[in-house]
Tab-separated table of C-alpha atoms in Angstrom:
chain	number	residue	atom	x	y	z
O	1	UNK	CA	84.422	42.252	-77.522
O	2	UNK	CA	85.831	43.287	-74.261
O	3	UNK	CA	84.431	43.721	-71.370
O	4	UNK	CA	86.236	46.114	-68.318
O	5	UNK	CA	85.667	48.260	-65.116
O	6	UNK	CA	86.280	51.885	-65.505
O	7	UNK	CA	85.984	54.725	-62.985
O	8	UNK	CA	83.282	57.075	-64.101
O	9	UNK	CA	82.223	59.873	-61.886
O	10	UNK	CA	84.734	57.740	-59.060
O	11	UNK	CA	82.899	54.641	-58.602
O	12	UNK	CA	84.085	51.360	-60.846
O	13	UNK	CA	81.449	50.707	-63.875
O	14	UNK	CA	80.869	47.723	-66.220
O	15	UNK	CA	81.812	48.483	-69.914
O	16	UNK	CA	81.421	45.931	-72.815
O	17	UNK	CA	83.308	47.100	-75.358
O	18	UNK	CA	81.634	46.811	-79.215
O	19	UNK	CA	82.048	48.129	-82.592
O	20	UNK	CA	80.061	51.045	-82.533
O	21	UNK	CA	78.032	50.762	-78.945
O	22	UNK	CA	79.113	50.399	-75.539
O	23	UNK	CA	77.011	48.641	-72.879
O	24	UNK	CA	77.148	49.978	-69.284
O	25	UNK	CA	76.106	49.394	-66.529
O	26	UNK	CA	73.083	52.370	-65.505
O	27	UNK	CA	74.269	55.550	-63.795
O	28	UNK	CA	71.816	57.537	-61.714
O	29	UNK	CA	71.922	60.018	-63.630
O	30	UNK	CA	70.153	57.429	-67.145
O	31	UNK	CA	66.697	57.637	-64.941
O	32	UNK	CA	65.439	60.476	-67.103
O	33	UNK	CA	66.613	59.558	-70.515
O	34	UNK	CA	65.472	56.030	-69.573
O	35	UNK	CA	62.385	57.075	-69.087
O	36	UNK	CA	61.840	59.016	-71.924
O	37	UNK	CA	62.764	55.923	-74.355
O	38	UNK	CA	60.652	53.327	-72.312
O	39	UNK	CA	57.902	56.133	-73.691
O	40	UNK	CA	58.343	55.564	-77.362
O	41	UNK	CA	55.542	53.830	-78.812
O	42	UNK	CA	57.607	52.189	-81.362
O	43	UNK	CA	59.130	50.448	-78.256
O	44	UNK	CA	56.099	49.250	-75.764
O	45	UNK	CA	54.269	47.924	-78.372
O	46	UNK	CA	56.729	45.188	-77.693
O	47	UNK	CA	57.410	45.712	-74.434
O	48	UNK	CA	53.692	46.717	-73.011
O	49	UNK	CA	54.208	47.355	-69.000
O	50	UNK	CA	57.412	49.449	-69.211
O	51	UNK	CA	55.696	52.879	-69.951
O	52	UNK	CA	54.963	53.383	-66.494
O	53	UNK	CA	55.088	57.131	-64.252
O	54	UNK	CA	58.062	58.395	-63.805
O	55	UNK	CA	57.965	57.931	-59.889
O	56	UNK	CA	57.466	53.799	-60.894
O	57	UNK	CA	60.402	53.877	-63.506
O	58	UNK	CA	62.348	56.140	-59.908
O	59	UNK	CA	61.648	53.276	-57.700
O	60	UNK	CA	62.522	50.494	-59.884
O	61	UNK	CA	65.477	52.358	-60.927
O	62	UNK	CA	66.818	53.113	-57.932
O	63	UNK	CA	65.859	50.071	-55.536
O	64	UNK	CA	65.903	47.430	-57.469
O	65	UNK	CA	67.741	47.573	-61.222
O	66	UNK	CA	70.763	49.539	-59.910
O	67	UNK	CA	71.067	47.299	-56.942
O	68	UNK	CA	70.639	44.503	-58.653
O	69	UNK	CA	73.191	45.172	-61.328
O	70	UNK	CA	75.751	45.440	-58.542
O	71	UNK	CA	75.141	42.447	-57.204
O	72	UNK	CA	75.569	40.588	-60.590
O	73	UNK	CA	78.954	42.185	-60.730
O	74	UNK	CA	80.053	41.325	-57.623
O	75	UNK	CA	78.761	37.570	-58.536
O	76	UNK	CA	80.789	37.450	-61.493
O	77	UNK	CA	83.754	39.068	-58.939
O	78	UNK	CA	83.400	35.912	-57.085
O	79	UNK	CA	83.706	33.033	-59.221
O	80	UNK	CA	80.709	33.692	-62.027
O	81	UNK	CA	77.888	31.837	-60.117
O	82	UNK	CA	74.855	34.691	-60.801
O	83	UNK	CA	71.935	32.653	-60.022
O	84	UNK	CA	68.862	34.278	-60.981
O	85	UNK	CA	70.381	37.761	-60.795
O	86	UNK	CA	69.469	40.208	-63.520
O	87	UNK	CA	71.716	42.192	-65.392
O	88	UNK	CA	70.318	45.781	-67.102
O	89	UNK	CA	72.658	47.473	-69.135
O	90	UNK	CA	72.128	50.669	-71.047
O	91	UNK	CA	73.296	51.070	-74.796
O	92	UNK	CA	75.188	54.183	-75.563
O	93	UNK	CA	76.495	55.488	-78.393
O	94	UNK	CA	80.538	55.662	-78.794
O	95	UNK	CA	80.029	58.643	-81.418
O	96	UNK	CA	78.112	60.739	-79.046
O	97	UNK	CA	77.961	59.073	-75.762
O	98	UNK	CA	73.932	58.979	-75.728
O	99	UNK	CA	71.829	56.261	-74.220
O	100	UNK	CA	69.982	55.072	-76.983
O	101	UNK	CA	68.460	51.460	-75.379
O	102	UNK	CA	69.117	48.698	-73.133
O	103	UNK	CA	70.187	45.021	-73.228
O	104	UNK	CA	69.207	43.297	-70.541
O	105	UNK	CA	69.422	39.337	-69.019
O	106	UNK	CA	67.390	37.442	-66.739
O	107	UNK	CA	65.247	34.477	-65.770
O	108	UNK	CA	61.762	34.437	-67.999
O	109	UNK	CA	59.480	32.173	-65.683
O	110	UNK	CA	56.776	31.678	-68.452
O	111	UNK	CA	60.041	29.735	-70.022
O	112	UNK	CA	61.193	26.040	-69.469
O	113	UNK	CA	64.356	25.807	-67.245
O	114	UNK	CA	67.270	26.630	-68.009
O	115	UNK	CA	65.241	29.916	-68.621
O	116	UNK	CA	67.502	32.943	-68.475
O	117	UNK	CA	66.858	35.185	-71.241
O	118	UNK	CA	67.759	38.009	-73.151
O	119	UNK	CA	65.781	41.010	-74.384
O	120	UNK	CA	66.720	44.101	-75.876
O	121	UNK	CA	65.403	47.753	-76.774
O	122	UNK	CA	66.517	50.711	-78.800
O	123	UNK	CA	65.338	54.238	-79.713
O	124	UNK	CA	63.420	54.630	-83.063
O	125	UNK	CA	65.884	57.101	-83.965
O	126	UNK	CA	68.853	54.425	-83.861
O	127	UNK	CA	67.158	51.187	-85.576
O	128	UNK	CA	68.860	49.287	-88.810
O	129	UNK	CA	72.188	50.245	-88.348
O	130	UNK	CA	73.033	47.102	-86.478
O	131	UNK	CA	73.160	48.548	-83.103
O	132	UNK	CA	71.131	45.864	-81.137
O	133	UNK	CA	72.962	43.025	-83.036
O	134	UNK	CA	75.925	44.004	-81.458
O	135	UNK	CA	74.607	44.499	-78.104
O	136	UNK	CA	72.915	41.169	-78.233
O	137	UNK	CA	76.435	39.644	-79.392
O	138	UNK	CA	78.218	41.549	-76.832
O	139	UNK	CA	75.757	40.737	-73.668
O	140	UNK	CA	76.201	36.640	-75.077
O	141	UNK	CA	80.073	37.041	-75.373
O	142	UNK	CA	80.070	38.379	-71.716
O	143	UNK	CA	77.605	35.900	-69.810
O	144	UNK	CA	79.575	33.095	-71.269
O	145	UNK	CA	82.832	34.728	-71.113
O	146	UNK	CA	81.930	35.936	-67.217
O	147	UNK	CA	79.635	33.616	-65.658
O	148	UNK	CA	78.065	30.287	-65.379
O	149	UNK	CA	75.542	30.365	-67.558
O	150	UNK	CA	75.461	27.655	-69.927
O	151	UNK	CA	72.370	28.901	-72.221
O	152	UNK	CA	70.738	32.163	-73.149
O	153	UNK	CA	66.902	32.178	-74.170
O	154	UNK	CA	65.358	34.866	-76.385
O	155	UNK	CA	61.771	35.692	-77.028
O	156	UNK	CA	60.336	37.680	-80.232
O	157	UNK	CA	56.855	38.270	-81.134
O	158	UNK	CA	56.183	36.470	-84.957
O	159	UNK	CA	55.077	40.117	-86.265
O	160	UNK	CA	58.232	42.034	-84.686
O	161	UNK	CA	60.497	40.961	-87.460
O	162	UNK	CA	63.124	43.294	-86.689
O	163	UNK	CA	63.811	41.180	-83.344
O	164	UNK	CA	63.674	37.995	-84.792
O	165	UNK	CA	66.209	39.437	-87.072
O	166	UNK	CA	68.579	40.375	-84.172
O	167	UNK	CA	68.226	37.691	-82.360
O	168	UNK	CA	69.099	35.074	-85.632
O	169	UNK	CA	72.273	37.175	-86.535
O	170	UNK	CA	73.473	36.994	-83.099
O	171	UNK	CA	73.480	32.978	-83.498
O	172	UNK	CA	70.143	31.980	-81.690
O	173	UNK	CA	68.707	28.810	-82.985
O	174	UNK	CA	64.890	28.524	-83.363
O	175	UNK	CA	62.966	26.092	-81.129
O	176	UNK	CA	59.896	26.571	-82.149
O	177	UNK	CA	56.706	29.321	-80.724
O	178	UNK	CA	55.920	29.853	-76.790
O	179	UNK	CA	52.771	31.391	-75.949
O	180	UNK	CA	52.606	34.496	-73.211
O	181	UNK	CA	49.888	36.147	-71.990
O	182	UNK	CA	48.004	35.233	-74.893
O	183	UNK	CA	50.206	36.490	-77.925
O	184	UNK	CA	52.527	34.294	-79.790
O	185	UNK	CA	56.480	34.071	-80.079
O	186	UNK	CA	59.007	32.878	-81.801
O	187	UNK	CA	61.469	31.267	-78.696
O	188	UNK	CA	65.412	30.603	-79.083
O	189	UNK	CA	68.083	29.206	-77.640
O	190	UNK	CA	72.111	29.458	-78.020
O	191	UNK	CA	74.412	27.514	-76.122
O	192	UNK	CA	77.677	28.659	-74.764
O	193	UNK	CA	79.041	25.531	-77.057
O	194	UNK	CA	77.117	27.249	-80.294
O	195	UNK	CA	78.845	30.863	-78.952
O	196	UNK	CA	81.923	29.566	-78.571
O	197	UNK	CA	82.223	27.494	-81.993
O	198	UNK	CA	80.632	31.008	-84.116
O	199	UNK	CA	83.205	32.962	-82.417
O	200	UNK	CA	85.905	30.059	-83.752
O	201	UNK	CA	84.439	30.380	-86.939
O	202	UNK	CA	84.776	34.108	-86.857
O	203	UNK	CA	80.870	34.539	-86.917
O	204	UNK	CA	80.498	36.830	-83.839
């Protein structure tokens, strides 16, 4: 998996390069279609809080995501040390160029340190063809590749067995249940040690 800056639209843009998805950084001009899949039901079940209006999802977007994004890039510019900067990027399509979820990284306080985690989310539309495996494998392959992060958490609810799916093809290794805000999950952990010995093997 490779990972680049292009010029889109004239400004540089993070691509990670998979099989049959791309993740990039979010444009501006995601906010609606964003939006719109944060509104499936079939994604905050899992994700309850992210349905919010429209001129939320706006300010988020624009103030603090974007932003944010740019200044993980411009960590990663200078030597890889990101600190507890997040990283959103959307999923999209190589076929038809659509935005069809996100794959995102970031510290998880309700985690023990070292507590940066990873979470995904796709469109109902797009599920079981392997999509989010290889955005989880491609958002691993660049933290480790990129930065200094030494160990990615995930997070999956016991009854969302598609997630706990993704998360053990993409090399995760269990470490037992985590309770937040009341509900029970299934919490991982993969090492950039464990990354880097699958991708010897030819696992990832």
């Amino acid at each position: 998996m490779d990972s680049n800056t292009h010029s889109i639209s004239g400004e540089s843009t993070l691509l990670i390069d998979c099989k049959d998805i791309m993740l990039r950084e979010f444009l501006v001009t995601d906010l609606n279609r964003f939006h719109e899949l944060t509104w499936q039901p079939e994604i905050y079940e899992f994700l309850p809080g992210w349905n919010v209006p429209l001129e939320q999802r706006e300010d988020w977007f624009m103030n603090y995501e974007i932003p944010e994004n740019e200044q993980f890039i411009e960590a990663v510019s200078q030597g890889g040390d990101v600190g507890d900067i997040r990283l959103r990027l959307a999923i999209i399509l190589k076929e038809t160029g659509e935005l069809i979820g996100w794959c995102c990284s970031g510290v998880k306080d309700e985690l023990p340190s070292p507590n940066r985690e990873m979470m995904y989310a796709i469109s109902k539309d797009h599920r079981g063809k392997g999509y989010t495996t290889q955005a989880a494998q491609g958002m691993a392959s660049y933290l480790f590749g990129n930065t200094n992060v030494e160990t990615l958490n995930a997070v999956a609810l016991l009854t969302n067995i598609p997630s706990n799916r993704v998360i053990q093809k993409s090399g995760f290794h269990m470490q037992g249940t985590v309770e937040i805000d009341g509900k029970a999950y299934n919490y991982y952990q993969l090492s950039k040690a464990d990354w880097g010995h699958n991708v010897k093997e030819g696992h990832q």
